[in-house]
Coordinates of C-alpha atoms in Angstrom, one line a residue:
M187 CA 31.1 -5.9 -5.5
R188 CA 32.0 -5.4 -9.1
A189 CA 29.4 -7.9 -10.3
V190 CA 26.7 -6.2 -8.2
I191 CA 27.6 -2.7 -9.6
V192 CA 27.7 -4.1 -13.2
A193 CA 24.3 -5.7 -12.8
A194 CA 22.7 -2.6 -11.3
A195 CA 24.2 -0.4 -14.0
V196 CA 23.1 -2.7 -16.8
A197 CA 19.6 -3.0 -15.4
F198 CA 19.3 0.8 -15.0
L199 CA 20.4 1.5 -18.6
V200 CA 18.2 -1.3 -20.1
S201 CA 15.2 0.0 -18.1
L202 CA 15.9 3.7 -18.8
F203 CA 16.1 3.2 -22.5
G204 CA 13.8 0.3 -22.8
T205 CA 10.8 1.9 -21.0
P206 CA 10.2 4.4 -23.9
V207 CA 10.1 1.4 -26.2
G208 CA 7.6 -0.2 -23.9
I209 CA 5.5 3.0 -23.8
R210 CA 5.3 3.0 -27.7
V211 CA 4.6 -0.8 -27.8
F212 CA 1.8 -0.8 -25.2
T213 CA 0.3 2.4 -26.6
A214 CA 0.2 0.8 -30.1
L215 CA -1.5 -2.2 -28.5
K216 CA -4.0 0.1 -26.8
A217 CA -3.0 -1.3 -23.5
G218 CA -4.2 1.7 -21.6
Q219 CA -4.9 1.6 -17.8
P220 CA -8.7 1.5 -17.0
I221 CA -9.5 3.7 -14.0
R222 CA -12.1 2.8 -11.3
S223 CA -15.0 5.1 -11.2
I224 CA -15.1 5.0 -7.4
G225 CA -11.5 6.2 -7.1
P226 CA -10.4 9.8 -6.5
S227 CA -11.7 12.0 -9.3
T228 CA -8.2 13.3 -10.1
H229 CA -7.3 9.8 -11.4
Q230 CA -9.7 10.0 -14.3
G231 CA -7.1 12.1 -16.2
K232 CA -4.8 9.1 -16.1
K233 CA -7.1 6.9 -18.1
G234 CA -5.5 5.4 -21.1
T235 CA -1.9 5.7 -19.8
P236 CA -0.1 2.5 -20.9
T237 CA 0.2 -0.2 -18.3
M238 CA 2.1 -3.5 -17.9
G239 CA 5.4 -1.5 -17.6
G240 CA 6.6 -4.1 -15.1
V241 CA 7.5 -6.2 -18.1
V242 CA 10.3 -3.8 -18.9
F243 CA 12.1 -3.9 -15.5
I244 CA 11.6 -7.6 -15.1
I245 CA 13.3 -8.2 -18.4
A246 CA 16.0 -5.6 -17.5
T247 CA 16.7 -7.5 -14.2
V248 CA 17.1 -10.9 -15.9
L249 CA 19.4 -9.4 -18.5
A250 CA 21.4 -7.6 -15.8
Y251 CA 21.8 -10.9 -13.9
V252 CA 23.4 -12.4 -16.9
A253 CA 25.7 -9.4 -17.3
G254 CA 26.6 -9.6 -13.6
H255 CA 27.7 -13.2 -14.0
A256 CA 29.8 -12.2 -17.0
A257 CA 31.5 -9.7 -14.7
L258 CA 32.2 -12.5 -12.2
T259 CA 34.2 -14.5 -14.7
T260 CA 36.7 -11.6 -14.9
L261 CA 37.6 -11.9 -11.2
P262 CA 40.4 -14.1 -9.9
E263 CA 39.0 -17.5 -9.1
Q264 CA 39.8 -17.3 -5.4
Q265 CA 37.5 -14.2 -5.1
I266 CA 34.5 -16.0 -6.5
A267 CA 32.3 -18.1 -4.3
Q268 CA 29.6 -18.6 -6.9
V269 CA 30.6 -18.8 -10.6
G270 CA 27.5 -20.2 -12.3
P271 CA 23.8 -19.7 -11.9
T272 CA 22.4 -21.2 -8.7
I273 CA 19.2 -22.5 -7.2
T274 CA 19.0 -19.2 -5.3
A275 CA 18.8 -17.3 -8.6
L276 CA 16.2 -19.8 -9.9
V277 CA 14.0 -19.1 -6.9
L278 CA 14.3 -15.4 -6.8
L279 CA 14.1 -14.7 -10.5
G280 CA 11.4 -17.3 -10.8
L281 CA 9.3 -15.5 -8.1
F282 CA 9.9 -12.2 -9.9
V283 CA 8.9 -13.6 -13.4
F284 CA 6.0 -15.8 -12.4
C285 CA 4.4 -13.5 -9.8
G286 CA 4.7 -10.9 -12.6
A287 CA 3.0 -13.3 -14.9
V288 CA 0.0 -13.6 -12.6
G289 CA -0.1 -9.8 -12.6
F290 CA 0.2 -9.7 -16.4
I291 CA -2.9 -11.9 -16.8
D292 CA -4.7 -9.5 -14.5
D293 CA -3.5 -6.4 -16.5
Y294 CA -4.4 -8.2 -19.8
L295 CA -7.9 -8.9 -18.7
K296 CA -8.4 -5.3 -17.6
V297 CA -7.2 -4.0 -20.9
R298 CA -9.2 -6.5 -23.0
R299 CA -12.4 -5.9 -21.1
R300 CA -11.8 -2.1 -20.8
N301 CA -12.6 -2.1 -17.1
S302 CA -10.7 -2.3 -13.8
G303 CA -12.1 -5.7 -12.9
G304 CA -9.3 -7.9 -14.3
L305 CA -8.5 -11.2 -12.6
S306 CA -10.8 -11.9 -9.7
G307 CA -9.2 -11.6 -6.2
R308 CA -9.7 -15.4 -5.6
Y309 CA -7.9 -16.5 -8.7
K310 CA -5.1 -13.9 -8.2
L311 CA -4.5 -15.3 -4.7
I312 CA -4.6 -18.9 -6.1
G313 CA -2.0 -17.9 -8.7
Q314 CA 0.3 -16.3 -6.1
A315 CA -0.1 -19.4 -3.8
I316 CA 0.9 -21.8 -6.6
V317 CA 3.9 -19.7 -7.6
G318 CA 5.0 -19.4 -3.9
G319 CA 4.4 -23.1 -3.3
V320 CA 6.4 -24.3 -6.3
F321 CA 9.4 -22.1 -5.5
G322 CA 9.0 -22.7 -1.8
V323 CA 9.5 -26.4 -2.4
V324 CA 12.6 -25.7 -4.5
A325 CA 13.9 -23.4 -1.8
L326 CA 13.5 -26.0 1.0
Y327 CA 14.1 -29.3 -0.7
F328 CA 17.2 -28.7 -2.9
P329 CA 20.3 -28.2 -0.7
S330 CA 23.7 -27.1 -2.0
T331 CA 26.9 -29.1 -1.6
N332 CA 27.4 -27.6 1.9
T333 CA 23.8 -28.7 2.8
E334 CA 22.4 -25.2 2.8
T335 CA 19.0 -24.5 1.3
V336 CA 17.7 -21.3 -0.1
G337 CA 15.0 -21.2 2.6
S338 CA 15.2 -22.2 6.2
T339 CA 13.2 -24.5 8.4
H340 CA 13.4 -21.8 11.1
V341 CA 11.6 -18.5 11.5
S342 CA 14.2 -15.8 11.0
F343 CA 14.6 -12.2 12.2
I344 CA 18.2 -11.1 11.4
R345 CA 19.3 -14.7 11.5
D346 CA 17.4 -17.9 12.1
V347 CA 15.8 -18.1 15.5
D348 CA 17.0 -21.4 16.8
W349 CA 14.0 -22.3 18.9
L350 CA 11.5 -21.5 16.2
D351 CA 11.8 -24.6 14.0
V352 CA 8.6 -25.1 12.0
G353 CA 9.9 -28.0 9.8
K354 CA 10.1 -28.2 6.0
V355 CA 6.3 -28.4 5.4
G356 CA 5.7 -25.5 7.8
S357 CA 8.5 -23.6 6.1
V358 CA 7.0 -24.0 2.7
L359 CA 3.6 -22.8 4.0
L360 CA 5.4 -19.8 5.6
F361 CA 7.3 -19.2 2.3
I362 CA 3.9 -19.0 0.5
F363 CA 2.5 -16.6 3.1
V364 CA 5.5 -14.3 2.9
V365 CA 5.5 -14.2 -0.9
M366 CA 1.7 -13.5 -1.0
A367 CA 1.8 -10.9 1.8
A368 CA 4.7 -9.0 0.2
S369 CA 3.2 -9.3 -3.3
N370 CA -0.1 -7.9 -2.3
G371 CA 1.6 -5.3 0.0
V372 CA 3.4 -3.8 -3.0
N373 CA 0.3 -4.1 -5.1
L374 CA -1.8 -2.1 -2.6
T375 CA 1.0 0.5 -2.4
D376 CA 0.8 1.0 -6.2
G377 CA -1.7 3.6 -7.3
L378 CA 0.1 7.0 -7.3
D379 CA 2.8 7.9 -9.8
G380 CA 6.1 6.6 -8.6
L381 CA 5.0 5.6 -5.1
A382 CA 5.5 1.8 -5.2
T383 CA 8.5 2.1 -7.6
G384 CA 10.4 4.5 -5.3
A385 CA 9.6 2.5 -2.2
S386 CA 10.7 -0.7 -3.8
V387 CA 14.0 0.8 -4.9
M388 CA 14.8 1.5 -1.2
V389 CA 13.8 -2.0 0.0
L390 CA 15.7 -3.7 -2.8
A391 CA 18.8 -1.6 -2.2
A392 CA 18.6 -2.5 1.5
Y393 CA 18.5 -6.2 0.7
G394 CA 21.4 -5.7 -1.7
L395 CA 23.5 -4.2 1.1
I396 CA 22.4 -6.9 3.6
A397 CA 23.2 -9.8 1.2
F398 CA 26.6 -8.3 0.3
W399 CA 27.4 -7.9 4.0
Q400 CA 26.4 -11.5 4.5
Y401 CA 28.7 -12.5 1.6
R402 CA 31.6 -10.7 3.2
H403 CA 31.0 -12.5 6.4
W404 CA 29.8 -15.8 5.1
C405 CA 30.1 -19.1 7.0
A406 CA 31.5 -20.7 3.8
D407 CA 34.6 -18.5 4.4
P408 CA 36.9 -20.1 7.0
N409 CA 38.2 -16.7 8.0
Y410 CA 35.0 -15.9 10.0
S411 CA 33.9 -17.4 13.3
V412 CA 30.6 -19.3 13.4
D413 CA 29.6 -16.8 16.2
Y414 CA 29.1 -14.0 13.7
C415 CA 29.1 -15.4 10.2
Y416 CA 25.9 -15.8 8.2
A417 CA 24.6 -19.3 7.3
V418 CA 23.0 -18.2 4.1
R419 CA 23.1 -20.0 0.7
D420 CA 24.6 -17.9 -2.2
P421 CA 24.5 -14.4 -0.6
L422 CA 26.4 -12.9 -3.6
E423 CA 23.5 -14.1 -5.8
I424 CA 21.0 -12.4 -3.5
A425 CA 23.0 -9.2 -3.6
L426 CA 23.4 -9.3 -7.4
I427 CA 19.7 -9.8 -8.0
A428 CA 18.6 -7.2 -5.5
G429 CA 21.0 -4.7 -7.0
A430 CA 19.8 -5.5 -10.5
A431 CA 16.2 -5.1 -9.6
A432 CA 16.9 -1.8 -7.8
G433 CA 18.7 -0.4 -10.7
A434 CA 15.9 -1.5 -13.1
C435 CA 13.3 0.2 -10.9
V436 CA 15.4 3.4 -10.9
G437 CA 15.5 3.5 -14.7
F438 CA 11.7 2.8 -14.8
L439 CA 11.0 5.5 -12.2
W440 CA 12.4 8.1 -14.7
W441 CA 9.3 7.5 -16.7
N442 CA 6.9 6.5 -13.9
T443 CA 7.3 9.5 -11.7
S444 CA 4.5 12.2 -11.8
P445 CA 3.1 12.6 -14.3
A446 CA 3.6 9.0 -15.2
R447 CA 4.2 8.1 -18.9
I448 CA 3.6 4.4 -18.0
F449 CA 2.3 2.4 -15.1
M450 CA 4.0 -0.8 -13.8
G451 CA 0.6 -2.4 -13.5
D452 CA 0.0 -5.6 -11.5
T453 CA 2.7 -7.1 -13.7
G454 CA 5.3 -5.0 -11.9
A455 CA 3.7 -4.8 -8.5
L456 CA 3.1 -8.5 -8.0
G457 CA 6.5 -9.3 -9.4
L458 CA 8.3 -6.9 -7.2
G459 CA 6.4 -8.1 -4.1
G460 CA 7.2 -11.7 -4.9
L461 CA 10.9 -10.9 -5.3
I462 CA 11.0 -8.9 -2.1
G463 CA 9.4 -11.7 -0.2
G464 CA 11.9 -14.1 -1.7
L465 CA 14.8 -11.9 -0.8
A466 CA 13.6 -11.9 2.9
M467 CA 13.4 -15.7 3.0
A468 CA 16.7 -16.3 1.2
S469 CA 18.6 -13.8 3.4
R470 CA 17.0 -15.3 6.5
T471 CA 15.5 -11.9 7.5
M472 CA 11.8 -12.7 7.3
L473 CA 10.6 -10.7 10.3
L474 CA 13.0 -7.9 9.5
L475 CA 11.0 -7.4 6.3
L476 CA 8.2 -6.0 8.5
I477 CA 10.5 -3.1 9.3
I478 CA 12.4 -2.7 6.1
G479 CA 9.1 -2.8 4.2
G480 CA 7.3 -0.8 6.8
L481 CA 5.5 1.4 4.3
F482 CA 4.0 -1.7 2.6
V483 CA 2.9 -3.0 6.0
I484 CA 1.2 0.3 7.0
I485 CA -0.7 0.6 3.7
T486 CA -1.8 -3.1 3.9
M487 CA -3.0 -2.6 7.5
S488 CA -5.0 0.4 6.4
V489 CA -7.0 -1.8 4.1
V490 CA -7.4 -4.5 6.7
I491 CA -8.6 -2.0 9.3
Q492 CA -11.0 -0.4 6.8
V493 CA -12.5 -3.8 5.8
I494 CA -12.9 -5.0 9.4
S495 CA -14.4 -1.7 10.6
F496 CA -16.9 -1.5 7.7
R497 CA -18.0 -5.2 8.0
T498 CA -18.4 -5.0 11.8
T499 CA -19.7 -1.5 12.4
G500 CA -20.7 -0.2 9.0
R501 CA -18.4 2.7 9.4
R502 CA -15.1 3.6 7.6
V503 CA -12.0 4.6 9.5
F504 CA -10.5 6.2 6.4
R505 CA -12.1 8.2 3.7
M506 CA -10.8 5.6 1.2
S507 CA -8.3 2.8 1.4
P508 CA -5.5 2.1 0.7
L509 CA -4.1 4.9 2.9
Q510 CA -2.7 7.1 0.1
H511 CA -6.2 7.7 -1.3
H512 CA -7.4 8.8 2.1
F513 CA -4.8 11.7 2.0
E514 CA -5.8 12.4 -1.6
L515 CA -9.4 13.0 -0.5
A516 CA -8.1 15.0 2.4
G517 CA -6.7 17.5 -0.1
W518 CA -3.0 16.5 -0.3
S519 CA -1.4 16.7 -3.7
E520 CA -0.2 13.5 -5.3
V521 CA 3.4 14.6 -5.3
N522 CA 3.2 15.5 -1.6
I523 CA 1.8 12.1 -0.7
V524 CA 4.4 10.3 -2.7
V525 CA 7.4 12.2 -1.3
R526 CA 6.1 11.9 2.3
F527 CA 5.5 8.2 1.9
W528 CA 8.9 7.8 0.4
I529 CA 10.3 9.4 3.6
I530 CA 8.4 6.8 5.7
A531 CA 9.7 4.0 3.5
G532 CA 13.3 5.4 4.0
I533 CA 12.9 5.6 7.7
G534 CA 11.8 1.9 7.8
V535 CA 14.8 0.9 5.7
A536 CA 17.2 2.9 7.9
I537 CA 15.8 1.3 11.1
G538 CA 16.0 -2.1 9.5
L539 CA 19.6 -1.7 8.4
G540 CA 20.5 -0.3 11.8
L541 CA 19.1 -3.3 13.6
F542 CA 20.9 -5.6 11.2
Y543 CA 24.2 -4.0 11.7
S544 CA 23.8 -3.6 15.5
E545 CA 23.1 -7.3 15.8
F546 CA 26.4 -8.0 13.9
L547 CA 28.3 -5.7 16.3
T548 CA 26.7 -7.5 19.3
A549 CA 27.7 -10.9 17.8
V550 CA 31.3 -9.8 17.2
S551 CA 31.7 -8.2 20.7

C-alpha cells in the first residue's frame, strides 16, 4: 500500500505544480483549442484556451511509477512480490503513452490548421488499433515465470469466465476492441470543463482498489485458496499505475475544472481511455468495465443512437450529441451538468465495486 500511496501523491504533486508550467508553455506555443462552430454557442468563449494538457498528467504518471518502485525497495523483501518493472507496466504505461500520442497528433493538427478538424476519424481509429494490437500481442504472448500473461484468453467479468475461451488471436482482437472502445468513450465524454477528468479519477481509483484487493488475495500467495484467490499477473503493478494516474488527474483537475485554464485535449482523453481499457483487461474485469465506466458507456451510446436515428429516419433523438451537449441546449448550466454526470459516474463505480466485493464474499463462503 505504501508504494501505491507514494505513487499517487507524487503524481498529484507533479501534475498540480506542473500543469501551470504546461499552461505557460502551450500558451507561448499558441496551442489554443479551436472550437467547432456547430457546437453550443457558450463554447465560443473557450476559444484559445491551451490544449494538450494530457501531456502533463501522462508524464506525471510515468514519474510517479518510478517513485512508487523506489518506495517498494524500502520494504522488507518478503513483502514484495514485484520488485522491478514488469511486462504489465510496459503494457499499461505503453497504452497510456501511445494512445496519448495518437491524440497528440490530432491536437497538433487542430492547432496548426486553426480548426477543429484534426486527424480524420479513420486515421485516428487506425492509430488506436495499431497501439491496441501491439500491446495486445505483448499482453497475450509474453507469460511470466508462473505462466500468467497480462491478458487472458477468456472473456472476463469479475474473474475469467471459464466457458468463454476465445483463444489468443481472439483475445488480441478483443483487447484491441476494448482499448478502442474505452479510448473513444473517454474522448466523447470530454468537452465540458472537468467532466472527463473527474469521471476518470473515479474509474482509476476503483481499479486501484480492485487491483490492490487482488494483490492481497493473489494466487501467487500460498496463504490463499484457489477458490477465492485472483489469477492475475502483477496486481500490485496495476494498483500502482491506477493510483498514480488517478492522483495525476486530481492534480490536473485543479486547473481543468470550470472555468478551465487548460484542456486535456485528445492527448489526455485517448491516453486515459487506453489506460482504462488496459486496466480492465489486466485485472480480468473486462465486462465489469461496462458498469464501472457506466458514464462513458451512456455518453457513447447517445452518439450511437443519434447517428443511427438520423441515418435511418432523418430525425435526431437528442438536440445534440454527445449527451452532455443535449443538456446544454436544454438550458442546464455547465457546472450542473458536470456535477450531475459525476454523480452518475460515482454510482456506476459504487455498483461495480459492490459487485466485485460481493463475488469475493460468495467465493469465500
